[in-house]
CSV table of C-alpha atoms and ligand atoms in Angstrom, one decimal:
chain,number,residue,atom,x,y,z
A,7,MET,CA,-21.3,8.4,-0.3
A,8,LEU,CA,-18.8,10.1,-2.8
A,9,SER,CA,-18.3,9.5,-6.1
A,10,TYR,CA,-16.2,10.8,-9.0
A,11,ILE,CA,-17.7,12.4,-12.0
A,12,ILE,CA,-15.4,12.0,-15.3
A,13,LYS,CA,-16.2,13.1,-18.6
A,14,GLY,CA,-13.5,11.1,-20.6
A,15,GLY,CA,-11.4,11.7,-23.6
A,16,ASN,CA,-8.7,14.4,-22.5
A,17,LYS,CA,-5.2,13.7,-22.9
A,18,LEU,CA,-2.9,14.4,-20.4
A,19,TYR,CA,0.3,16.6,-20.2
A,20,GLY,CA,2.3,18.2,-17.7
A,21,LYS,CA,4.2,17.6,-14.7
A,22,VAL,CA,2.7,15.9,-11.3
A,23,LYS,CA,4.2,15.3,-7.8
A,24,VAL,CA,3.5,12.0,-6.1
A,25,SER,CA,3.1,11.9,-2.1
A,26,GLY,CA,4.8,9.5,0.3
A,27,SER,CA,4.1,5.9,0.2
A,28,LYS,CA,0.8,4.7,2.2
A,29,ASN,CA,2.5,1.3,2.6
A,30,ALA,CA,5.7,2.7,4.0
A,31,ALA,CA,3.7,5.4,6.2
A,32,LEU,CA,1.8,3.0,7.9
A,33,PRO,CA,4.3,0.6,9.4
A,34,ILE,CA,6.7,3.6,9.8
A,35,ILE,CA,4.1,5.7,11.7
A,36,ALA,CA,4.1,2.2,14.1
A,37,THR,CA,7.7,2.7,15.0
A,38,SER,CA,6.9,5.9,16.9
A,39,ILE,CA,5.0,3.3,19.5
A,40,LEU,CA,8.6,1.8,20.1
A,41,ASN,CA,10.4,4.9,20.7
A,42,GLU,CA,9.6,7.3,23.8
A,43,GLU,CA,11.3,10.3,22.4
A,44,PRO,CA,9.6,12.2,19.6
A,45,VAL,CA,9.6,10.7,16.1
A,46,THR,CA,9.4,13.5,13.3
A,47,LEU,CA,8.3,12.1,9.7
A,48,TYR,CA,8.2,14.0,6.6
A,49,ASN,CA,6.3,13.2,3.4
A,50,ILE,CA,3.5,11.6,5.3
A,51,PRO,CA,0.3,11.3,2.6
A,52,ASP,CA,-2.8,13.0,3.7
A,53,ILE,CA,-5.1,10.3,3.3
A,54,GLU,CA,-7.9,7.9,5.2
A,55,ASP,CA,-5.4,5.4,5.9
A,56,THR,CA,-2.9,7.4,7.8
A,57,LYS,CA,-5.6,9.3,9.5
A,58,ILE,CA,-7.2,6.4,11.1
A,59,THR,CA,-3.4,5.1,12.0
A,60,LEU,CA,-3.1,8.2,13.4
A,61,ASP,CA,-6.6,8.1,15.4
A,62,ILE,CA,-5.7,4.9,16.7
A,63,LEU,CA,-2.1,6.2,18.4
A,64,LYS,CA,-4.3,9.1,19.9
A,65,ILE,CA,-6.4,7.0,21.7
A,66,LEU,CA,-3.5,4.8,22.7
A,67,GLY,CA,-2.3,7.6,24.4
A,68,CYS,CA,0.3,9.1,21.7
A,69,LYS,CA,1.0,13.0,21.2
A,70,ILE,CA,0.6,14.0,17.7
A,71,THR,CA,1.1,17.1,15.8
A,72,ARG,CA,0.7,17.7,12.1
A,73,ASN,CA,1.8,20.2,9.7
A,74,HIS,CA,0.9,19.1,6.2
A,75,ASP,CA,3.3,16.1,5.4
A,76,LYS,CA,5.2,16.7,8.5
A,77,ILE,CA,4.1,14.7,11.7
A,78,THR,CA,5.5,14.4,15.0
A,79,ILE,CA,4.4,11.7,17.3
A,80,CYS,CA,5.3,11.4,20.7
A,81,SER,CA,4.4,8.1,22.6
A,82,LYS,CA,6.1,8.7,26.0
A,83,ASP,CA,3.0,8.9,27.9
A,84,MET,CA,1.3,6.0,26.0
A,85,ASN,CA,-0.8,4.2,28.4
A,86,LYS,CA,-3.3,1.8,26.9
A,87,THR,CA,-2.1,-1.5,24.6
A,88,ALA,CA,-5.6,-2.4,23.3
A,89,ILE,CA,-6.6,-1.3,19.7
A,90,PRO,CA,-10.3,-0.6,19.6
A,91,LYS,CA,-12.1,-3.1,17.1
A,92,GLU,CA,-14.0,-0.8,15.1
A,93,LEU,CA,-10.7,0.9,14.4
A,94,MET,CA,-9.0,-2.2,13.9
A,95,HIS,CA,-11.5,-3.4,11.1
A,96,LYS,CA,-11.1,-0.2,9.1
A,97,LEU,CA,-7.6,-1.2,7.7
A,98,ARG,CA,-5.3,-4.1,7.2
A,99,SER,CA,-2.3,-2.8,8.4
A,100,THR,CA,-3.3,-1.9,11.8
A,101,VAL,CA,-1.9,-5.3,12.4
A,102,VAL,CA,1.7,-3.9,12.5
A,103,LEU,CA,0.4,-1.8,15.5
A,104,ALA,CA,0.5,-5.1,17.3
A,105,GLY,CA,4.1,-5.8,16.7
A,106,ALA,CA,5.3,-2.3,17.7
A,107,ILE,CA,2.9,-2.6,20.8
A,108,ILE,CA,4.2,-6.0,22.1
A,109,GLY,CA,7.7,-4.8,21.3
A,110,ARG,CA,7.4,-2.1,23.7
A,111,PHE,CA,4.9,-3.3,26.3
A,112,LYS,CA,5.2,-6.9,25.9
A,113,GLU,CA,1.6,-7.0,25.4
A,114,ALA,CA,-1.2,-6.2,23.3
A,115,THR,CA,-4.7,-6.8,22.4
A,116,PHE,CA,-6.4,-6.8,19.0
A,117,SER,CA,-8.7,-8.2,16.6
A,118,TYR,CA,-8.5,-9.4,12.7
A,119,PRO,CA,-7.8,-6.5,10.9
A,120,GLY,CA,-10.1,-5.5,7.9
A,121,GLY,CA,-9.0,-3.2,4.9
A,122,CYS,CA,-9.9,-4.2,1.2
A,123,ASN,CA,-11.8,-7.3,0.5
A,124,ILE,CA,-9.0,-8.7,-2.1
A,125,GLY,CA,-8.7,-12.1,-0.7
A,126,ALA,CA,-8.9,-14.3,2.8
A,127,ARG,CA,-5.9,-12.3,4.1
A,128,PRO,CA,-5.1,-14.2,7.0
A,129,ILE,CA,-2.7,-13.1,9.8
A,130,ASP,CA,-1.3,-16.8,10.4
A,131,LEU,CA,2.3,-16.0,9.9
A,132,HIS,CA,2.3,-12.8,11.6
A,133,LEU,CA,0.7,-15.0,14.9
A,134,ASP,CA,3.1,-17.9,14.1
A,135,ALA,CA,5.9,-15.5,14.2
A,136,PHE,CA,5.0,-13.8,17.6
A,137,GLN,CA,4.7,-17.2,19.1
A,138,LYS,CA,8.3,-18.2,17.6
A,139,LEU,CA,9.6,-14.9,19.5
A,140,GLY,CA,8.2,-16.3,23.0
A,141,ILE,CA,4.8,-14.5,22.9
A,142,THR,CA,1.7,-16.3,24.1
A,143,ILE,CA,-1.3,-16.0,22.3
A,144,ASP,CA,-4.7,-16.2,23.6
A,145,GLU,CA,-7.7,-15.8,21.2
A,146,LYS,CA,-11.0,-14.8,23.0
A,147,GLU,CA,-14.5,-14.1,21.3
A,148,ASP,CA,-13.0,-11.2,18.7
A,149,TYR,CA,-9.7,-10.5,20.4
A,150,ILE,CA,-6.1,-11.7,20.2
A,151,HIS,CA,-4.1,-10.8,23.7
A,152,CYS,CA,-0.2,-11.4,23.2
A,153,ARG,CA,1.6,-11.4,26.0
A,154,CYS,CA,5.2,-12.2,27.2
A,155,LYS,CA,8.1,-11.6,29.6
A,156,GLU,CA,10.6,-10.6,27.2
A,157,ILE,CA,10.9,-11.0,23.3
A,158,ILE,CA,13.4,-13.6,22.3
A,159,GLY,CA,15.3,-13.1,19.3
A,160,LYS,CA,15.0,-16.5,17.1
A,161,ARG,CA,15.3,-17.7,13.5
A,162,ILE,CA,12.1,-17.4,11.3
A,163,LYS,CA,11.1,-18.9,8.2
A,164,LEU,CA,8.5,-17.4,6.7
A,165,LYS,CA,6.2,-20.0,4.5
A,166,PHE,CA,5.7,-17.0,2.0
A,167,PRO,CA,7.5,-13.5,1.9
A,168,SER,CA,4.2,-11.8,3.5
A,169,VAL,CA,5.1,-8.1,3.6
A,170,GLY,CA,3.2,-7.6,6.9
A,171,ALA,CA,4.7,-10.5,8.8
A,172,THR,CA,8.1,-9.0,8.0
A,173,GLU,CA,7.1,-5.6,9.0
A,174,ASN,CA,5.8,-7.1,12.2
A,175,ILE,CA,8.6,-9.5,13.0
A,176,ILE,CA,11.0,-6.4,12.5
A,177,LEU,CA,8.7,-4.0,14.8
A,178,ALA,CA,8.3,-6.8,17.4
A,179,SER,CA,12.1,-7.8,17.3
A,180,VAL,CA,13.8,-4.2,17.5
A,181,TYR,CA,14.2,-4.7,21.6
A,182,ALA,CA,14.5,-8.4,21.6
A,183,LYS,CA,17.1,-10.2,23.8
A,184,GLY,CA,19.7,-11.5,20.8
A,185,ALA,CA,19.1,-11.3,17.4
A,186,THR,CA,16.3,-12.2,15.1
A,187,HIS,CA,17.0,-13.7,11.5
A,188,ILE,CA,14.0,-13.6,9.1
A,189,THR,CA,14.4,-16.0,6.0
A,190,ASN,CA,12.3,-15.7,2.9
A,191,ALA,CA,11.5,-12.2,4.1
A,192,ALA,CA,9.7,-9.7,1.8
A,193,LYS,CA,12.0,-7.5,0.0
A,194,GLU,CA,9.4,-4.8,-0.8
A,195,PRO,CA,11.0,-1.1,-0.8
A,196,GLU,CA,8.7,-0.2,2.0
A,197,ILE,CA,10.3,-2.7,4.3
A,198,LYS,CA,13.8,-1.2,3.6
A,199,ASP,CA,12.3,2.1,4.1
A,200,LEU,CA,10.9,0.9,7.8
A,201,ALA,CA,14.4,-0.4,8.4
A,202,LYS,CA,16.1,2.6,7.6
A,203,CYS,CA,13.8,4.5,9.8
A,204,LEU,CA,14.4,2.4,12.6
A,205,ASN,CA,17.9,2.5,12.3
A,206,SER,CA,18.1,6.4,12.1
A,207,MET,CA,16.5,5.9,15.6
A,208,GLY,CA,19.1,3.2,16.8
A,209,ALA,CA,17.7,0.1,16.0
A,210,LYS,CA,20.0,-2.5,14.4
A,211,ILE,CA,18.6,-4.2,11.2
A,212,TYR,CA,20.7,-5.7,8.7
A,213,GLY,CA,19.7,-6.9,5.1
A,214,ALA,CA,16.2,-5.5,4.6
A,215,GLY,CA,15.1,-5.3,0.9
A,216,THR,CA,16.9,-8.8,0.7
A,217,SER,CA,15.1,-12.3,1.8
A,218,GLU,CA,17.2,-12.5,5.0
A,219,ILE,CA,16.8,-9.8,7.5
A,220,THR,CA,18.6,-9.9,10.7
A,221,ILE,CA,17.5,-7.8,13.7
A,222,PHE,CA,20.0,-7.3,16.5
A,223,GLY,CA,17.9,-6.2,19.9
A,224,VAL,CA,19.0,-2.9,21.4
A,225,LYS,CA,17.9,-1.6,24.6
A,226,LYS,CA,16.8,2.0,23.5
A,227,LEU,CA,15.6,4.0,20.7
A,228,HIS,CA,16.8,8.2,20.4
A,229,LYS,CA,14.6,10.6,18.8
A,230,THR,CA,14.9,10.6,15.1
A,231,GLU,CA,13.6,13.0,11.9
A,232,TYR,CA,13.0,10.7,8.9
A,233,LYS,CA,11.6,11.5,5.3
A,234,ILE,CA,9.6,8.5,4.0
A,235,MET,CA,9.7,7.4,0.6
A,236,SER,CA,7.5,8.3,-2.4
A,237,ASP,CA,4.5,6.3,-3.5
A,238,ARG,CA,5.8,3.8,-6.2
A,239,ILE,CA,2.0,2.6,-6.8
A,240,GLU,CA,0.8,6.1,-7.0
A,241,THR,CA,3.5,6.9,-9.5
A,242,GLY,CA,2.5,3.5,-11.5
A,243,THR,CA,-1.3,4.7,-11.3
A,244,MET,CA,-0.3,8.2,-12.9
A,245,LEU,CA,1.8,6.6,-15.6
A,246,GLY,CA,-1.0,4.0,-15.9
A,247,ALA,CA,-3.3,6.9,-16.5
A,248,VAL,CA,-1.5,8.7,-19.5
A,249,ALA,CA,-0.5,5.3,-20.8
A,250,GLY,CA,-4.3,4.5,-21.1
A,251,VAL,CA,-5.5,8.2,-22.1
A,252,GLY,CA,-2.7,9.5,-24.3
A,253,GLY,CA,-0.3,12.7,-23.8
A,254,LYS,CA,3.1,13.0,-22.1
A,255,ILE,CA,3.5,13.7,-18.0
A,256,THR,CA,6.2,13.5,-15.9
A,257,VAL,CA,6.2,12.3,-12.4
A,258,GLU,CA,8.1,13.9,-9.9
A,259,ASN,CA,9.4,13.1,-6.5
A,260,THR,CA,9.4,9.3,-7.0
A,261,ASN,CA,12.3,6.8,-6.9
A,262,PRO,CA,12.3,5.1,-10.6
A,263,GLU,CA,14.2,2.1,-9.2
A,264,ASN,CA,11.2,0.8,-7.1
A,265,LEU,CA,9.2,0.5,-10.4
A,266,LEU,CA,11.3,-1.2,-13.0
A,267,THR,CA,9.0,-4.2,-13.7
A,268,VAL,CA,6.2,-1.9,-14.2
A,269,LEU,CA,8.0,0.3,-16.5
A,270,TYR,CA,9.5,-2.6,-18.5
A,271,SER,CA,5.6,-3.4,-18.9
A,272,PHE,CA,4.7,0.4,-20.2
A,273,LYS,CA,7.6,0.0,-22.9
A,274,GLU,CA,6.5,-3.4,-24.0
A,275,MET,CA,3.0,-1.8,-24.6
A,276,GLY,CA,4.7,0.8,-26.4
A,277,CYS,CA,5.1,4.0,-24.1
A,278,LYS,CA,8.2,5.8,-24.2
A,279,ILE,CA,10.1,6.2,-20.8
A,280,THR,CA,12.7,8.7,-19.8
A,281,ILE,CA,14.0,8.5,-16.4
A,282,ASN,CA,15.8,11.3,-14.6
A,283,ARG,CA,16.8,11.1,-11.2
A,284,ASP,CA,13.7,11.1,-9.2
A,285,LYS,CA,11.5,12.2,-12.3
A,286,ILE,CA,10.0,9.7,-14.8
A,287,THR,CA,8.5,11.1,-18.1
A,288,LEU,CA,5.9,8.8,-20.3
A,289,LYS,CA,5.0,9.6,-23.6
A,290,ALA,CA,1.9,7.4,-24.7
A,291,PRO,CA,1.9,5.8,-28.1
A,292,ASN,CA,-0.9,6.2,-30.3
A,293,GLU,CA,-2.2,2.3,-29.7
A,294,LEU,CA,-1.1,0.5,-26.7
A,295,LYS,CA,0.3,-3.2,-27.9
A,296,PRO,CA,-0.9,-5.9,-25.7
A,297,VAL,CA,1.2,-7.3,-22.9
A,298,ASN,CA,0.9,-10.4,-20.4
A,299,ILE,CA,1.6,-9.6,-16.8
A,300,GLU,CA,1.7,-12.1,-13.8
A,301,THR,CA,2.1,-10.6,-10.2
A,302,GLN,CA,4.7,-11.8,-7.9
A,303,PRO,CA,6.3,-10.7,-4.6
A,304,TYR,CA,9.0,-7.7,-5.0
A,305,PRO,CA,11.1,-7.4,-7.2
A,306,GLY,CA,8.3,-8.8,-9.5
A,307,PHE,CA,5.4,-7.4,-11.0
A,308,PRO,CA,3.2,-5.5,-7.9
A,309,THR,CA,-0.3,-6.7,-7.2
A,310,ASP,CA,-1.2,-3.5,-6.4
A,311,MET,CA,-0.7,-2.4,-10.2
A,312,GLN,CA,-2.7,-5.2,-11.5
A,313,PRO,CA,-6.0,-3.6,-11.5
A,314,ILE,CA,-4.4,-0.4,-13.2
A,315,MET,CA,-3.1,-2.7,-15.9
A,316,GLY,CA,-6.3,-4.0,-16.5
A,317,ALA,CA,-7.8,-1.1,-17.4
A,318,ILE,CA,-5.4,0.2,-19.5
A,319,LEU,CA,-5.3,-2.8,-21.6
A,320,THR,CA,-9.0,-3.0,-22.5
A,321,LYS,CA,-8.0,-0.5,-25.3
A,322,ALA,CA,-4.7,-2.5,-26.4
A,323,ASP,CA,-4.2,-3.5,-29.9
A,324,GLY,CA,-4.6,-7.3,-29.5
A,325,LYS,CA,-5.2,-9.8,-26.3
A,326,SER,CA,-3.4,-9.6,-23.0
A,327,VAL,CA,-3.4,-12.0,-20.3
A,328,ILE,CA,-2.9,-10.9,-16.6
A,329,THR,CA,-2.4,-13.6,-13.9
A,330,GLU,CA,-2.7,-12.6,-10.3
A,331,ASN,CA,-0.8,-14.7,-8.0
A,332,ILE,CA,-0.8,-13.0,-4.7
A,333,PHE,CA,-4.4,-12.2,-3.7
A,334,GLU,CA,-7.6,-14.5,-4.7
A,335,ASN,CA,-10.1,-11.9,-5.0
A,336,ARG,CA,-8.6,-9.0,-7.1
A,337,PHE,CA,-10.4,-8.9,-10.5
A,338,LYS,CA,-13.9,-7.4,-8.9
A,339,TYR,CA,-13.2,-4.2,-11.0
A,340,ALA,CA,-13.0,-6.0,-14.4
A,341,GLU,CA,-16.9,-6.7,-14.3
A,342,GLU,CA,-17.4,-3.1,-14.1
A,343,LEU,CA,-14.9,-2.5,-17.0
A,344,ILE,CA,-17.2,-5.1,-18.9
A,345,ARG,CA,-20.2,-3.0,-18.4
A,346,MET,CA,-18.3,-0.1,-19.8
A,347,GLY,CA,-17.7,-2.4,-23.0
A,348,ALA,CA,-14.3,-4.3,-22.2
A,349,ASN,CA,-13.8,-7.4,-23.5
A,350,ILE,CA,-12.8,-9.5,-20.9
A,351,ILE,CA,-12.7,-13.2,-19.6
A,352,GLN,CA,-12.4,-14.0,-16.2
A,353,ASN,CA,-10.7,-17.1,-15.0
A,354,ASP,CA,-9.9,-18.4,-12.0
A,355,LYS,CA,-6.1,-16.6,-11.3
A,356,SER,CA,-6.4,-14.5,-15.0
A,357,LEU,CA,-8.1,-12.3,-17.2
A,358,GLU,CA,-8.0,-12.4,-20.8
A,359,ILE,CA,-8.3,-9.0,-22.2
A,360,GLU,CA,-8.8,-8.7,-26.2
A,361,GLY,CA,-8.7,-4.8,-26.7
A,362,VAL,CA,-11.4,-3.1,-27.9
A,363,ASN,CA,-11.9,0.5,-29.7
A,364,THR,CA,-14.0,2.1,-27.5
A,365,LEU,CA,-15.2,2.1,-23.7
A,366,THR,CA,-18.1,3.9,-23.0
A,367,GLY,CA,-19.0,5.9,-19.8
A,368,LYS,CA,-21.3,4.2,-17.1
A,369,ASP,CA,-22.4,4.2,-13.5
A,370,VAL,CA,-19.6,1.8,-11.9
A,371,MET,CA,-18.9,0.8,-8.3
A,372,SER,CA,-15.4,0.9,-6.9
A,373,LYS,CA,-15.3,-2.0,-4.7
A,374,ASP,CA,-11.6,-1.9,-3.4
A,375,LEU,CA,-9.0,0.8,-3.5
A,376,ARG,CA,-6.7,-0.1,-6.4
A,377,GLY,CA,-9.9,-1.6,-8.3
A,378,GLY,CA,-11.3,1.9,-7.7
A,379,ALA,CA,-8.6,3.7,-9.2
A,380,ALA,CA,-8.6,1.3,-12.4
A,381,LEU,CA,-12.2,2.4,-12.7
A,382,VAL,CA,-10.8,6.1,-12.8
A,383,ILE,CA,-8.6,5.6,-15.5
A,384,ALA,CA,-11.3,3.4,-17.5
A,385,GLY,CA,-13.5,6.5,-17.2
A,386,LEU,CA,-10.7,8.9,-18.2
A,387,MET,CA,-10.2,6.7,-21.2
A,388,SER,CA,-14.3,6.1,-21.9
A,389,GLU,CA,-16.5,8.2,-24.5
A,390,GLY,CA,-19.4,10.1,-22.3
A,391,ILE,CA,-19.5,10.4,-18.7
A,392,THR,CA,-18.6,7.7,-16.2
A,393,LYS,CA,-19.4,8.1,-12.4
A,394,VAL,CA,-17.5,6.0,-10.0
A,395,GLU,CA,-19.4,5.7,-6.8
A,396,ASN,CA,-18.0,4.5,-3.7
A,397,ILE,CA,-14.8,6.2,-3.8
A,398,GLU,CA,-14.4,6.0,0.1
A,399,TYR,CA,-12.0,3.2,-1.0
A,400,ILE,CA,-10.0,5.2,-3.3
A,401,LEU,CA,-9.6,8.2,-0.6
A,402,ARG,CA,-8.1,5.5,1.8
A,403,GLY,CA,-4.8,5.5,-0.5
A,404,TYR,CA,-4.5,8.3,-2.9
A,405,GLU,CA,-3.9,11.8,-1.6
A,406,ASN,CA,-6.1,14.1,-4.0
A,407,ILE,CA,-6.0,11.8,-7.1
A,408,ASP,CA,-8.8,14.0,-8.7
A,409,LYS,CA,-6.9,17.0,-8.1
A,410,LYS,CA,-3.9,15.8,-9.6
A,411,LEU,CA,-5.6,14.5,-12.6
A,412,LYS,CA,-7.1,17.5,-13.3
A,413,SER,CA,-4.1,19.8,-13.1
A,414,LEU,CA,-2.9,17.3,-15.9
A,415,GLY,CA,-6.1,18.2,-18.0
A,416,ALA,CA,-8.7,15.5,-16.9
A,417,ASN,CA,-12.2,16.3,-16.7
A,418,ILE,CA,-12.8,14.7,-13.1
A,419,LYS,CA,-14.6,16.1,-10.3
A,420,LYS,CA,-15.7,15.0,-6.6
A,421,GLU,CA,-19.4,14.6,-6.1
A,422,LYS,CA,-21.4,14.2,-2.7
A,423,VAL,CA,-24.4,11.9,-2.7
A,424,VAL,CA,-26.6,12.5,0.0
B,510,UD1,C1,0.9,-5.5,1.8
B,510,UD1,C2,0.4,-4.1,1.0
B,510,UD1,C3,-0.6,-4.3,-0.2
B,510,UD1,C4,0.2,-5.5,-0.9
B,510,UD1,C5,0.8,-6.5,-0.4
B,510,UD1,C6,1.5,-7.6,-1.6
B,510,UD1,C7,0.4,-2.9,3.0
B,510,UD1,C8,-0.5,-1.9,3.9
B,510,UD1,N1,-0.2,-3.3,2.2
B,510,UD1,O1,-0.1,-6.0,2.5
B,510,UD1,O2,-1.1,-3.2,-0.8
B,510,UD1,O3,-1.0,-5.8,-2.0
B,510,UD1,O4,1.5,-6.2,0.9
B,510,UD1,O5,2.6,-6.6,-2.1
B,510,UD1,O6,1.5,-2.7,2.7
B,510,UD1,N2,-1.1,-14.3,3.8
B,510,UD1,C9,-1.1,-15.4,4.5
B,510,UD1,N3,-0.9,-15.2,6.2
B,510,UD1,C10,-0.4,-14.0,6.4
B,510,UD1,C11,-0.2,-13.2,5.7
B,510,UD1,C12,-0.4,-13.1,4.7
B,510,UD1,O7,-1.4,-16.3,4.1
B,510,UD1,O8,-0.5,-14.3,8.0
B,510,UD1,C13,-1.1,-14.1,2.4
B,510,UD1,C14,-2.0,-13.1,2.0
B,510,UD1,O9,-3.4,-13.7,2.1
B,510,UD1,C15,-1.6,-12.9,0.2
B,510,UD1,C16,-0.4,-13.1,0.5
B,510,UD1,O10,0.1,-13.6,1.7
B,510,UD1,O11,-2.3,-13.6,-0.3
B,510,UD1,C17,0.3,-11.7,0.8
B,510,UD1,O12,0.0,-11.0,1.8
B,510,UD1,P1,1.0,-9.8,2.3
B,510,UD1,O13,2.2,-9.9,1.7
B,510,UD1,O14,1.1,-9.9,3.9
B,510,UD1,O15,0.4,-8.4,1.9
B,510,UD1,P2,-0.2,-7.5,3.2
B,510,UD1,O16,0.9,-7.1,4.3
B,510,UD1,O17,-1.6,-7.5,3.6
């Protein structure tokens, strides 16, 4: 088991470059299954989730070469359409591989995906959409078998703007007969990036980034080179760290437009924000003001930033309320914050956080990816030593978060516990 050992109190100063987006990388890697010609991707983060996804592609018969953040995937000789259960269980986004596999081979076998335990996370919207596209679904034991003669473009209205379901419909429809039209589609920037990447290889997708997306089926895709977007949640995490701990940092290689609601909340807290093209500078105030935050689908406040804000607000000057509307089990980090001295009342869908003057370092347990990152920030804000255990969750989604924080002046090291 791996842990971070953090000695709190150091303010953060300097510049840090964020990596490519985890949530864009995973569906974009899946596009290479649809394309028999080589797909070269840049800015792919070196994190556990991309490693697992690439391992699955190798098992399915893809050839992959990697040079730092550049990956070339060739799926010409791909000869398997079943995703092994053990790997499927490791992360949620494996489910989008299904849309790509069916899109290309008209069949796919997979099981219910795993990932962070932040809620029930069913895949009913994905499976309903597949059925609308003419795909037959047969659930046996732990496996879901999908097959069809042809994917037929249809009008699909999502009950909820699910990110994964929107991505899966796009991937499954690239070669469909006719047009697929999604209404109430998720509008997240990662979906826009997925469509841009697919269009760069010859797909015809319009409206991505809005709630109405149309995919006109094409016969063939051609090779492409594509640089994926930067990670807006990593950007928010780094800015959150300095807001909580104090100091002034500049985050580089980012896209401020994708983070406007979060930047607005930082401003409300009293942080000074300066934007210059792909750079955001945040100067923390001496004391943070409390804010109320409510998570919503994009362009609302992102659920993935909710735990980060929860940690920072433990030391604000007054009472903040955080309401979580997307996932029902995303407050597990709060119990750990309380052990560190935070004053938090947990209700069904909200946290009431009354700011305190001091947090005290403790041994705390990371229970999911973003909750784990929140505990790292709380450790930086605490007096004494914090040990964040079970950081395997954090490593799933953050590339070198310890090294990046260290380069800004934090006292943090990784430790292996045997
Ligand atoms: C993606 C992101 C995740 C982010 C989330 C919301 C990736 C790899 N992960 O997750 O980081 O927190 O979007 O922005 O991109 N739902 C159903 N049925 C379904 C699908 C979803 O009920 O078939 C529900 C979920 O349980 C959840 C809500 O819809 O309550 C949002 O889920 P969704 O937008 O699908 O999130 P993910 O794609 O899993």
